[in-house]
mmCIF file of C-alpha atoms in Angstrom:
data_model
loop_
_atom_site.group_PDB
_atom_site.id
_atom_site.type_symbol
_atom_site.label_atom_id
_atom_site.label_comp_id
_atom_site.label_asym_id
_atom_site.label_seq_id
_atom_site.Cartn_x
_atom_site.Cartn_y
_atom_site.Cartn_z
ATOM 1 C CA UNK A 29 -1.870 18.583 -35.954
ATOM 2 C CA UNK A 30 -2.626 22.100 -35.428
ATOM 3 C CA UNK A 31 -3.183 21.723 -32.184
ATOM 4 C CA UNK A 32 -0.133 19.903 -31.189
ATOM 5 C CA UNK A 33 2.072 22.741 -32.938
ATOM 6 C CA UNK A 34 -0.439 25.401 -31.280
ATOM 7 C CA UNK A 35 0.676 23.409 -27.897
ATOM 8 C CA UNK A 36 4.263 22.834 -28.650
ATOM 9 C CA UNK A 37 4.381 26.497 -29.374
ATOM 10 C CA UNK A 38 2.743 27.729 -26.320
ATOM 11 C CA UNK A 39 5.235 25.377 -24.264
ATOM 12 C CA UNK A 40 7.991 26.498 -25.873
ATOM 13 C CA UNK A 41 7.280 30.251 -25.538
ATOM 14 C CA UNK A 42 6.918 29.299 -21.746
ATOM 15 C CA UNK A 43 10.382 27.819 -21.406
ATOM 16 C CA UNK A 44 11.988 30.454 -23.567
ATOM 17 C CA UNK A 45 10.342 33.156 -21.307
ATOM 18 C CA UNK A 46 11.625 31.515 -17.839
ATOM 19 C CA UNK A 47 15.136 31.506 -19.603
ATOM 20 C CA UNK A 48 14.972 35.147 -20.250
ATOM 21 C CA UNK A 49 13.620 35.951 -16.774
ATOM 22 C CA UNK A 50 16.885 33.676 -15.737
ATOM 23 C CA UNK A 51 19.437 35.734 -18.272
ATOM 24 C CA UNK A 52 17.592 38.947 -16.879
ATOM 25 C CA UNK A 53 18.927 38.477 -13.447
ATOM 26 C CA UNK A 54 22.347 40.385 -12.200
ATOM 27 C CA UNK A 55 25.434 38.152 -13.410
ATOM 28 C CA UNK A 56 26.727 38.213 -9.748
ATOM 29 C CA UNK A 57 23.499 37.250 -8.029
ATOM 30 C CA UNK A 58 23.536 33.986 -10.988
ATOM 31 C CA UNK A 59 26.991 33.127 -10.360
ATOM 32 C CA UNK A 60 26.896 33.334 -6.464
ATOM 33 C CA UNK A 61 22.803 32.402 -5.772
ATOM 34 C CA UNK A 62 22.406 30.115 -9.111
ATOM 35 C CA UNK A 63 19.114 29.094 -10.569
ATOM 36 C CA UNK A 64 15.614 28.973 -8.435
ATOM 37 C CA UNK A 65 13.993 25.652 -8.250
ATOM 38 C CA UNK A 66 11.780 26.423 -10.502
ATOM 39 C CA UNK A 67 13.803 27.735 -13.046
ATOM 40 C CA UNK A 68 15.450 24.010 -13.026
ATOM 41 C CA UNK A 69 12.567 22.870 -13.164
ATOM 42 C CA UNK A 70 11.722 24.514 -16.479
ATOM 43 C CA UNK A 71 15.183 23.762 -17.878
ATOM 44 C CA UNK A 72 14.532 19.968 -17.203
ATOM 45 C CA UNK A 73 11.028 19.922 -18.266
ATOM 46 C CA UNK A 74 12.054 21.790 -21.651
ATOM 47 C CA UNK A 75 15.349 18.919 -21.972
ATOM 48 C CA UNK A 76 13.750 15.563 -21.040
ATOM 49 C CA UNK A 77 12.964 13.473 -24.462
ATOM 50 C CA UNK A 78 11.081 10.565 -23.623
ATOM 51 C CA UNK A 79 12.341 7.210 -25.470
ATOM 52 C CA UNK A 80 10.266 4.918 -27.691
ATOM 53 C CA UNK A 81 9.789 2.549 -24.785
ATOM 54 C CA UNK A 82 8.862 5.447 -22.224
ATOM 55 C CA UNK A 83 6.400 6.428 -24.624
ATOM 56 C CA UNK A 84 5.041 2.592 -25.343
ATOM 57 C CA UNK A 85 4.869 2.181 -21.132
ATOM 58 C CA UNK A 86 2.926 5.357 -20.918
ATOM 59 C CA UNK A 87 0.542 4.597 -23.594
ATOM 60 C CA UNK A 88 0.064 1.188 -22.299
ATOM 61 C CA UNK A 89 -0.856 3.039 -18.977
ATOM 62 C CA UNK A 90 -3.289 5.603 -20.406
ATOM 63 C CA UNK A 91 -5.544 2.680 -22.054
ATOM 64 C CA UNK A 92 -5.453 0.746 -19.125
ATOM 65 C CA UNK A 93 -7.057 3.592 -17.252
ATOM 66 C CA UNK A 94 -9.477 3.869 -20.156
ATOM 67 C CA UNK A 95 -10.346 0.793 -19.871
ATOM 68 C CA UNK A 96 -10.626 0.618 -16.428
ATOM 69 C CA UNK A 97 -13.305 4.224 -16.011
ATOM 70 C CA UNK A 98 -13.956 4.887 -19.890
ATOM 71 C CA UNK A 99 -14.276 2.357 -22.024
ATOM 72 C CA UNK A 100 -17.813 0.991 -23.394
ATOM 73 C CA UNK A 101 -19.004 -2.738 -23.466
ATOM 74 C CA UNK A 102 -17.630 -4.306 -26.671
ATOM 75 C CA UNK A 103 -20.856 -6.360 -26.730
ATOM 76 C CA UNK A 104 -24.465 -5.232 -26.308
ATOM 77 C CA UNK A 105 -26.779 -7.984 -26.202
ATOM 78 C CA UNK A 106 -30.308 -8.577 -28.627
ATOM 79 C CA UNK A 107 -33.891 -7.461 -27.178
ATOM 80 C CA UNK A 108 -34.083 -11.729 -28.005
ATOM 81 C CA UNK A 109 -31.580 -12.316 -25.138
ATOM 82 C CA UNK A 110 -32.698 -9.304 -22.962
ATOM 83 C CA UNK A 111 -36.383 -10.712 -22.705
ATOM 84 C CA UNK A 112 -34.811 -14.002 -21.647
ATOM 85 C CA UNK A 113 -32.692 -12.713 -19.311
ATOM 86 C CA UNK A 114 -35.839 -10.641 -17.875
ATOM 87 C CA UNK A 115 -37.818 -13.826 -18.296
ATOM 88 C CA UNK A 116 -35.139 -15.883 -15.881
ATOM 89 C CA UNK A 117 -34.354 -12.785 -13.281
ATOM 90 C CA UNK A 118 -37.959 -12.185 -12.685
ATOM 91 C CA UNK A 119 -37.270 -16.714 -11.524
ATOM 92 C CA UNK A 120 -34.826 -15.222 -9.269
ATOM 93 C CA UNK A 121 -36.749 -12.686 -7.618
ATOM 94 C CA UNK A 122 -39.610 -15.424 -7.210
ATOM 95 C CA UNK A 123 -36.445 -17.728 -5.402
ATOM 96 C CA UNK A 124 -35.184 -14.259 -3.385
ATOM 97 C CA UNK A 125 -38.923 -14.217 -1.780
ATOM 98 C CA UNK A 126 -38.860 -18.245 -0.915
ATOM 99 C CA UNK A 127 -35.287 -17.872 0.625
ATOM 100 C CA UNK A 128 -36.393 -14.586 2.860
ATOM 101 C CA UNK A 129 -38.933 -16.678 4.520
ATOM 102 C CA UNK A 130 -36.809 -19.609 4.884
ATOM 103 C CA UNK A 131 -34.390 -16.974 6.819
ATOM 104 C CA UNK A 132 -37.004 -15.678 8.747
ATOM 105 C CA UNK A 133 -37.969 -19.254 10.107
ATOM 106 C CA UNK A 134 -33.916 -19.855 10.652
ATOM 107 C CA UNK A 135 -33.698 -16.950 12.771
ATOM 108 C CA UNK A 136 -36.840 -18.318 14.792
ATOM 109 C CA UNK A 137 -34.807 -21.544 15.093
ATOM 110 C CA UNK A 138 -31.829 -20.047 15.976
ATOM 111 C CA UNK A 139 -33.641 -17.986 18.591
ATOM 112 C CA UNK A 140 -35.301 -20.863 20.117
ATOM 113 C CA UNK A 141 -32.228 -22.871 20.365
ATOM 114 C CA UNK A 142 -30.106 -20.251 21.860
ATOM 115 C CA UNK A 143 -32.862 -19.788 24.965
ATOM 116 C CA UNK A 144 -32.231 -23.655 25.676
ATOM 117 C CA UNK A 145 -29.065 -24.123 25.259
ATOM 118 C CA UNK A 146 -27.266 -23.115 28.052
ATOM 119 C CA UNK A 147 -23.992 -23.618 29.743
ATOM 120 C CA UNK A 148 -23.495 -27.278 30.564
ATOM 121 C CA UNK A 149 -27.527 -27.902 29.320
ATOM 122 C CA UNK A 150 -26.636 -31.947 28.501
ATOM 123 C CA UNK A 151 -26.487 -32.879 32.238
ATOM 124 C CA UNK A 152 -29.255 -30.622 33.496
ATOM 125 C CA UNK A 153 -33.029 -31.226 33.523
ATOM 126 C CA UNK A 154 -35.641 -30.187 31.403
ATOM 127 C CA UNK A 155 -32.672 -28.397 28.782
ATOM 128 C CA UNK A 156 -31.371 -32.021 28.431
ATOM 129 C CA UNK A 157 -34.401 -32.905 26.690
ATOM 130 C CA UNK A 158 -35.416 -29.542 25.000
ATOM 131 C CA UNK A 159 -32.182 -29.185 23.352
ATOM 132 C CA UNK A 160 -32.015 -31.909 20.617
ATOM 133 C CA UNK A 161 -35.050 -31.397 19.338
ATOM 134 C CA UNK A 162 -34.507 -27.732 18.744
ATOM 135 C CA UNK A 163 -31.198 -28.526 17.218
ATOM 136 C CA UNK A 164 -32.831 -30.686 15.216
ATOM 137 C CA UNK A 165 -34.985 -28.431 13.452
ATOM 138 C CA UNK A 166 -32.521 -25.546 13.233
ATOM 139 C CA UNK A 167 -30.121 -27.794 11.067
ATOM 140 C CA UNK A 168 -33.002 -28.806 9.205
ATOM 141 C CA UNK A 169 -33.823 -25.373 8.625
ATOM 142 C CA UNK A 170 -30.440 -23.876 8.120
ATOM 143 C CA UNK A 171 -30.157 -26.807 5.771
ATOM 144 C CA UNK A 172 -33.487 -25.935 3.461
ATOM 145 C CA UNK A 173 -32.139 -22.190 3.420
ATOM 146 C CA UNK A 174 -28.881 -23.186 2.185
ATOM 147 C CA UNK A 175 -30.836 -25.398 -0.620
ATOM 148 C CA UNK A 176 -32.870 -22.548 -1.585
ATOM 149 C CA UNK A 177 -29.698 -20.082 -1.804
ATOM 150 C CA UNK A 178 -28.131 -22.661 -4.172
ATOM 151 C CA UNK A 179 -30.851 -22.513 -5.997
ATOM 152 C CA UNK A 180 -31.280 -19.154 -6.551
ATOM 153 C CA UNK A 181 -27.167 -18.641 -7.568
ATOM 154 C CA UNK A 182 -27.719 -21.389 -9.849
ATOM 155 C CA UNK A 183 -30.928 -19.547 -11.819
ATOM 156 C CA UNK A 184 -28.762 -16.173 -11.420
ATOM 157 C CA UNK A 185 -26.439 -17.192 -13.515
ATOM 158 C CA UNK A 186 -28.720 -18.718 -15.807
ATOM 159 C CA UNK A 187 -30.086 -15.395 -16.564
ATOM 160 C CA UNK A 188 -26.179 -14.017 -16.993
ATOM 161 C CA UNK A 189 -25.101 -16.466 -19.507
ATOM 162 C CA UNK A 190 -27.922 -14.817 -21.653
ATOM 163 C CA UNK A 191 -25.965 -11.643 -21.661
ATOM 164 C CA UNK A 192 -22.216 -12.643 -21.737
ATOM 165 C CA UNK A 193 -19.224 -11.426 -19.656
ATOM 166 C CA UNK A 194 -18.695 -8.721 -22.206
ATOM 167 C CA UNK A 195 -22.008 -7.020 -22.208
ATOM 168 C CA UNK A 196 -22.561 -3.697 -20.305
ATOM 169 C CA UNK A 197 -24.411 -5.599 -17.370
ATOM 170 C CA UNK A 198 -20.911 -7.963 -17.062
ATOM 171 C CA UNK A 199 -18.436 -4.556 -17.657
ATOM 172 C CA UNK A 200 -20.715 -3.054 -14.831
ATOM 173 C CA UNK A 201 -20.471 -5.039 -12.265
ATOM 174 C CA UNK A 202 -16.669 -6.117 -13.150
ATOM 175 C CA UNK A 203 -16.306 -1.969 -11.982
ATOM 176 C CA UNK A 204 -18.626 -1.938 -9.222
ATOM 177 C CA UNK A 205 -16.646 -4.745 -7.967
ATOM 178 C CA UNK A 206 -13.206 -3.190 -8.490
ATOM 179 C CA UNK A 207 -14.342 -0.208 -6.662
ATOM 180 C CA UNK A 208 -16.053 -1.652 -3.793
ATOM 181 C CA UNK A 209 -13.093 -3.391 -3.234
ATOM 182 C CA UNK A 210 -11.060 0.028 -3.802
ATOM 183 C CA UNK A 211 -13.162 1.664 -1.216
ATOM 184 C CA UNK A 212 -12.105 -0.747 1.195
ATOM 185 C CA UNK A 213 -8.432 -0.026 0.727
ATOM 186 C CA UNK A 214 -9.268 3.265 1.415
ATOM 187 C CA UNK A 215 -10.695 2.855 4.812
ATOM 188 C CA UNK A 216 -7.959 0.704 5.951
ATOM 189 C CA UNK A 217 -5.674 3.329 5.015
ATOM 190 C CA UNK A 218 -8.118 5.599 7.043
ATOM 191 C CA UNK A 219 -8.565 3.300 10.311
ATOM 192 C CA UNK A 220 -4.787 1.989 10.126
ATOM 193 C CA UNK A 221 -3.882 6.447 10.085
ATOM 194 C CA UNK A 222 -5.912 6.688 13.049
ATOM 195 C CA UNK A 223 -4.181 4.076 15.174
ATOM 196 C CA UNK A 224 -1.028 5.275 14.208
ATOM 197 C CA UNK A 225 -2.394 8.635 15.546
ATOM 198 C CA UNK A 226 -3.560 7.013 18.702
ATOM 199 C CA UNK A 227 -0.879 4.801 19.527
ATOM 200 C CA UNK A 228 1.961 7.815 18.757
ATOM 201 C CA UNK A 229 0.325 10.450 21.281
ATOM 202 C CA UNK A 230 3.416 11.469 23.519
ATOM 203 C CA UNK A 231 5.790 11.075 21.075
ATOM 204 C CA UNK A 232 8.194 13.842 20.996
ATOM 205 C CA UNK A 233 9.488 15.319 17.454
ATOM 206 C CA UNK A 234 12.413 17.735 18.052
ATOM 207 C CA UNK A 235 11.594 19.539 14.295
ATOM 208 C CA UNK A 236 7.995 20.882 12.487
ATOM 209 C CA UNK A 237 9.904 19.538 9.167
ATOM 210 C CA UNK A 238 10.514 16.124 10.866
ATOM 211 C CA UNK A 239 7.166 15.666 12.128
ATOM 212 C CA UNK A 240 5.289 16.656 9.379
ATOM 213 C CA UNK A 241 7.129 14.464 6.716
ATOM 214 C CA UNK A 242 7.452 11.186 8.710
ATOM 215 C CA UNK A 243 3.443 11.729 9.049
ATOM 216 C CA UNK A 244 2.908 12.115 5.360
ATOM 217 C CA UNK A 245 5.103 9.337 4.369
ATOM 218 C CA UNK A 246 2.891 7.415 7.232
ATOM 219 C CA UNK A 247 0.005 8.132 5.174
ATOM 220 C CA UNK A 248 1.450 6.685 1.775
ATOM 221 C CA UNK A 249 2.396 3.515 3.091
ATOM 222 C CA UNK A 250 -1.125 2.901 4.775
ATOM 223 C CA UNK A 251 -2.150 4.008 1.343
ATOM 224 C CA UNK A 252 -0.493 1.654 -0.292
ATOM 225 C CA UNK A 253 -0.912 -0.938 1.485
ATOM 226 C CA UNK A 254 -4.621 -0.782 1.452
ATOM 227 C CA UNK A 255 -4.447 -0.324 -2.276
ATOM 228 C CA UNK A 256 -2.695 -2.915 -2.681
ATOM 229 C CA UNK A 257 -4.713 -5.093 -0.869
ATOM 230 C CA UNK A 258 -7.522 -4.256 -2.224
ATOM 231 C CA UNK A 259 -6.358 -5.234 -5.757
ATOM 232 C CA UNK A 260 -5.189 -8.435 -5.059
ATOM 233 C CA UNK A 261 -8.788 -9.173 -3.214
ATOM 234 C CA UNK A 262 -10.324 -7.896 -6.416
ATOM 235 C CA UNK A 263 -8.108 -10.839 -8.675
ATOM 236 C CA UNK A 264 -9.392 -13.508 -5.946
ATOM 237 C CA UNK A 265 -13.227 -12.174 -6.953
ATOM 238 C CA UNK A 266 -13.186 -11.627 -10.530
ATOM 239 C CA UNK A 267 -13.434 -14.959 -11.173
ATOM 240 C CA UNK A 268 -16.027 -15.481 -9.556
ATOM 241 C CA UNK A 269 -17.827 -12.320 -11.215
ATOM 242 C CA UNK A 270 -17.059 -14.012 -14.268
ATOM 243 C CA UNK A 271 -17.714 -17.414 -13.879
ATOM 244 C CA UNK A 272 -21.641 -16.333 -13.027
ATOM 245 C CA UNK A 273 -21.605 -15.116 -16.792
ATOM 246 C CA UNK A 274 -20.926 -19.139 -17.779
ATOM 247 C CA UNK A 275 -18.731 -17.800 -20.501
ATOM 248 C CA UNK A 276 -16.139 -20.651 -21.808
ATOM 249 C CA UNK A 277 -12.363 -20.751 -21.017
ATOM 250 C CA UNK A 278 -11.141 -18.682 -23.732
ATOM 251 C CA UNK A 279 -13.372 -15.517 -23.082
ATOM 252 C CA UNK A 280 -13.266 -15.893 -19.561
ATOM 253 C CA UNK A 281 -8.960 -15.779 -19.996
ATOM 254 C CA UNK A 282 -9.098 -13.238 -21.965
ATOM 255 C CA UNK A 283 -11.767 -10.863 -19.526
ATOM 256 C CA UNK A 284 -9.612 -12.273 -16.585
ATOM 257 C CA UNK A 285 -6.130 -10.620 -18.158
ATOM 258 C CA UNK A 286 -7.769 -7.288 -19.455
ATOM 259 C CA UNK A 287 -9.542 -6.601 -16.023
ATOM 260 C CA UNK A 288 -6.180 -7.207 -14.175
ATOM 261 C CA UNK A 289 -4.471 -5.254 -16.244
ATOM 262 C CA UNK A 290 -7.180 -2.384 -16.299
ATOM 263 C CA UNK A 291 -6.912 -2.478 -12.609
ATOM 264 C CA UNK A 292 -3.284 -2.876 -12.037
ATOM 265 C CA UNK A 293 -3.164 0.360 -14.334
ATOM 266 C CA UNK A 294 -5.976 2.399 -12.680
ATOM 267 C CA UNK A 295 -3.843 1.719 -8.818
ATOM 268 C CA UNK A 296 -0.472 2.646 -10.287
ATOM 269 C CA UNK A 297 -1.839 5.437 -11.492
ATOM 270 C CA UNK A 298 -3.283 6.736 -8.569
ATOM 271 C CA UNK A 299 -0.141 5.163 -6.442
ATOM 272 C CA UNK A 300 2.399 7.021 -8.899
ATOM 273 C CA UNK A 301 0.186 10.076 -8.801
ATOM 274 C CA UNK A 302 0.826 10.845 -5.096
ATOM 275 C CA UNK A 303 4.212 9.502 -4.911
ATOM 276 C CA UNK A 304 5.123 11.798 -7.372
ATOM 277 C CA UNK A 305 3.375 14.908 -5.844
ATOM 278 C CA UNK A 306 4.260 14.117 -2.402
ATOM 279 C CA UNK A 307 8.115 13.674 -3.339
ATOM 280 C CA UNK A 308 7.849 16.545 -5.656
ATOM 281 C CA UNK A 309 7.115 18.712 -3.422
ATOM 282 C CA UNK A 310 9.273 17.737 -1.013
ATOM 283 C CA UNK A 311 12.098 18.120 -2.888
ATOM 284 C CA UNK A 312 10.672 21.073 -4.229
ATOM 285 C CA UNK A 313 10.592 22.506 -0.609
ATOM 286 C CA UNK A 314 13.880 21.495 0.447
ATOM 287 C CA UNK A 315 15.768 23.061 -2.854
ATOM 288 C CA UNK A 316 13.467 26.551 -2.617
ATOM 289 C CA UNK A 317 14.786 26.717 1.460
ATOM 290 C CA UNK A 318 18.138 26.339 0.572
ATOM 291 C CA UNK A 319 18.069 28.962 -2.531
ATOM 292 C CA UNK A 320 16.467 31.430 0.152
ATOM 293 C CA UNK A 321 19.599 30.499 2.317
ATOM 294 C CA UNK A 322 22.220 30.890 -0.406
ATOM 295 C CA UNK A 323 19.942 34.097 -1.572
ATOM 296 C CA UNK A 324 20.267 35.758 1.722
ATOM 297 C CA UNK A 325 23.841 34.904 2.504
ATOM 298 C CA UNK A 326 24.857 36.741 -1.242
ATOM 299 C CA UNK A 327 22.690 39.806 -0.299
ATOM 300 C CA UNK A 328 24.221 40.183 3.591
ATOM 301 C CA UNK A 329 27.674 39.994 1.791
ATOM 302 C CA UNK A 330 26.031 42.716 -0.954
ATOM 303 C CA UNK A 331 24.983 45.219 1.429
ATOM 304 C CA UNK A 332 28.450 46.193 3.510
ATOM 305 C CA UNK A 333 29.914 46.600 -0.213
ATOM 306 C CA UNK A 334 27.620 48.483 -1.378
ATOM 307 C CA UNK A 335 27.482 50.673 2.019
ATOM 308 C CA UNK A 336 31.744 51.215 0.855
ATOM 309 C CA UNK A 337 30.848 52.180 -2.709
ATOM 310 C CA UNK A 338 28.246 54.574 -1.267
ATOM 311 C CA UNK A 339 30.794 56.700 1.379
ATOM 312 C CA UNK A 340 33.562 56.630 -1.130
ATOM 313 C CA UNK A 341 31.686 58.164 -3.401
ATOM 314 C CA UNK A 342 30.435 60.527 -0.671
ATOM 315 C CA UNK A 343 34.076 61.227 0.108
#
């Protein structure tokens, strides 16, 4: 509580010390000029009262963010569980070993098919005849691999179910899933920027003002778009995160809706973040150029009146 009056103070002694540096300026210069942009600013900042459902949506926002980058595991599993779960992964490494060298032999295959088969090899000699068996062993091979890879997703998520979808190991990669798929979004944003370079050398822009804006609302919507993307790719996976956990339907509902909404909360957040800067300070811009314009038009009209006072007086 301290604190928050300690804060509310300091924020109020800010706004009442912009109003005096307002009320200290000449009457004329107020009445003619009007406020800076920043002093409206301050006067809207010190006004705005947020409702009780702006303040519900914003709190709603905040924990989704926490949950999304802060928030611990609700669950941490037994040393019981954990020696199981050691017990089945070191299975899976055993499997990850069998299905290298079944890869290794499917790339031989593949190689050795590939040198026979060539264009039109069914109605020339010898390829004619070296081509089905070849094929032959390459399906049989690409068939054994895709047994063994079965096989080792099936005693993966064996070892998962012994930790749960709530655990750190299931929060961790729930995130490291979420941000691969953020990172993604990003370099769309960055490859589809650089086309949109590319492709616009030659065009002509008549202002700086022009140029530069339509460029950094370019960026936003290639932003955005990736972003946006990204998320939706991320609800299209998280099942399948959490269905390698084996929870049951209720738990698995329940980690589905939380995660959505922890990411849906973590992009707006972001999105919001630079929409709000970037339009900001546009706006920003635009009002400060025009107070310099009304500013300088009220002191060129100042200065031949003052010149009058100055040679009647002189007179």
């Amino acid at each position: 509580r301290g604190r928050g009056r300690d804060g509310r103070r300091t924020a109020g002694a800010w706004c009442r010390r912009a109003r005096a540096s307002m009320s200290s300026q000449p009457r004329a210069l107020r009445e003619v000029v009007g406020p800076s942009p920043m002093e409206e600013l301050v006067v809207a900042v010190s006004k705005w009262r947020p409702t009780r459902k702006q303040v519900g949506g914003i709190a709603l926002w905040v924990l989704g963010v926490y949950l999304c980058y802060f928030a611990a595991a609700p669950y941490s599993p037994s040393a019981a569980q954990l020696a199981k779960y050691s017990a089945k992964m070191e299975l899976v490494a055993d499997q990850d070993v069998l299905l290298g060298s079944i890869e290794s032999e499917l790339i031989q295959a593949r190689a050795e098919l590939h040198r026979v088969k060539v264009f039109m090899w069914n109605w020339r000699m010898p390829y004619k005849e070296l081509v089905p068996p070849r094929q032959q062993r390459y399906n049989a091979v690409r068939a054994q691999y895709r047994r063994a890879e079965r096989e080792m997703q099936r005693l993966a998520r064996a070892a998962k179910s012994e930790l749960g979808i709530w655990s750190d190991y299931g929060i961790a990669e729930t995130r490291e899933t979420f941000w691969s798929y953020f990172r993604a979004g990003k370099r769309y944003a960055q490859r589809q920027t650089f086309w949109d370079a590319l492709f616009s050398i030659g065009e002509r822009d008549e202002h700086l003002a022009g140029f530069v804006l339509k460029w950094v609302f370019r960026i936003l919507i290639n932003v955005t778009i990736g972003l946006v993307g990204s998320t939706i790719g991320f609800f299209f996976s998280l099942w399948g995160v959490i269905a390698s956990f084996q929870p049951n339907v209720l738990s698995a509902a329940a980690f589905y809706a939380v995660a959505m909404f922890a990411a849906v909360s973590m992009v707006g957040a972001i999105l919001a973040g630079l929409y709000a800067t970037t339009v900001g300070g546009v706006v920003l811009a635009a009002k400060q150029v025009h107070y310099q314009q009304r500013l300088q038009h009220y002191r060129a009209q100042a200065r031949p009146q003052r010149y009058l006072r100055h040679h009647r007086h002189a007179d």
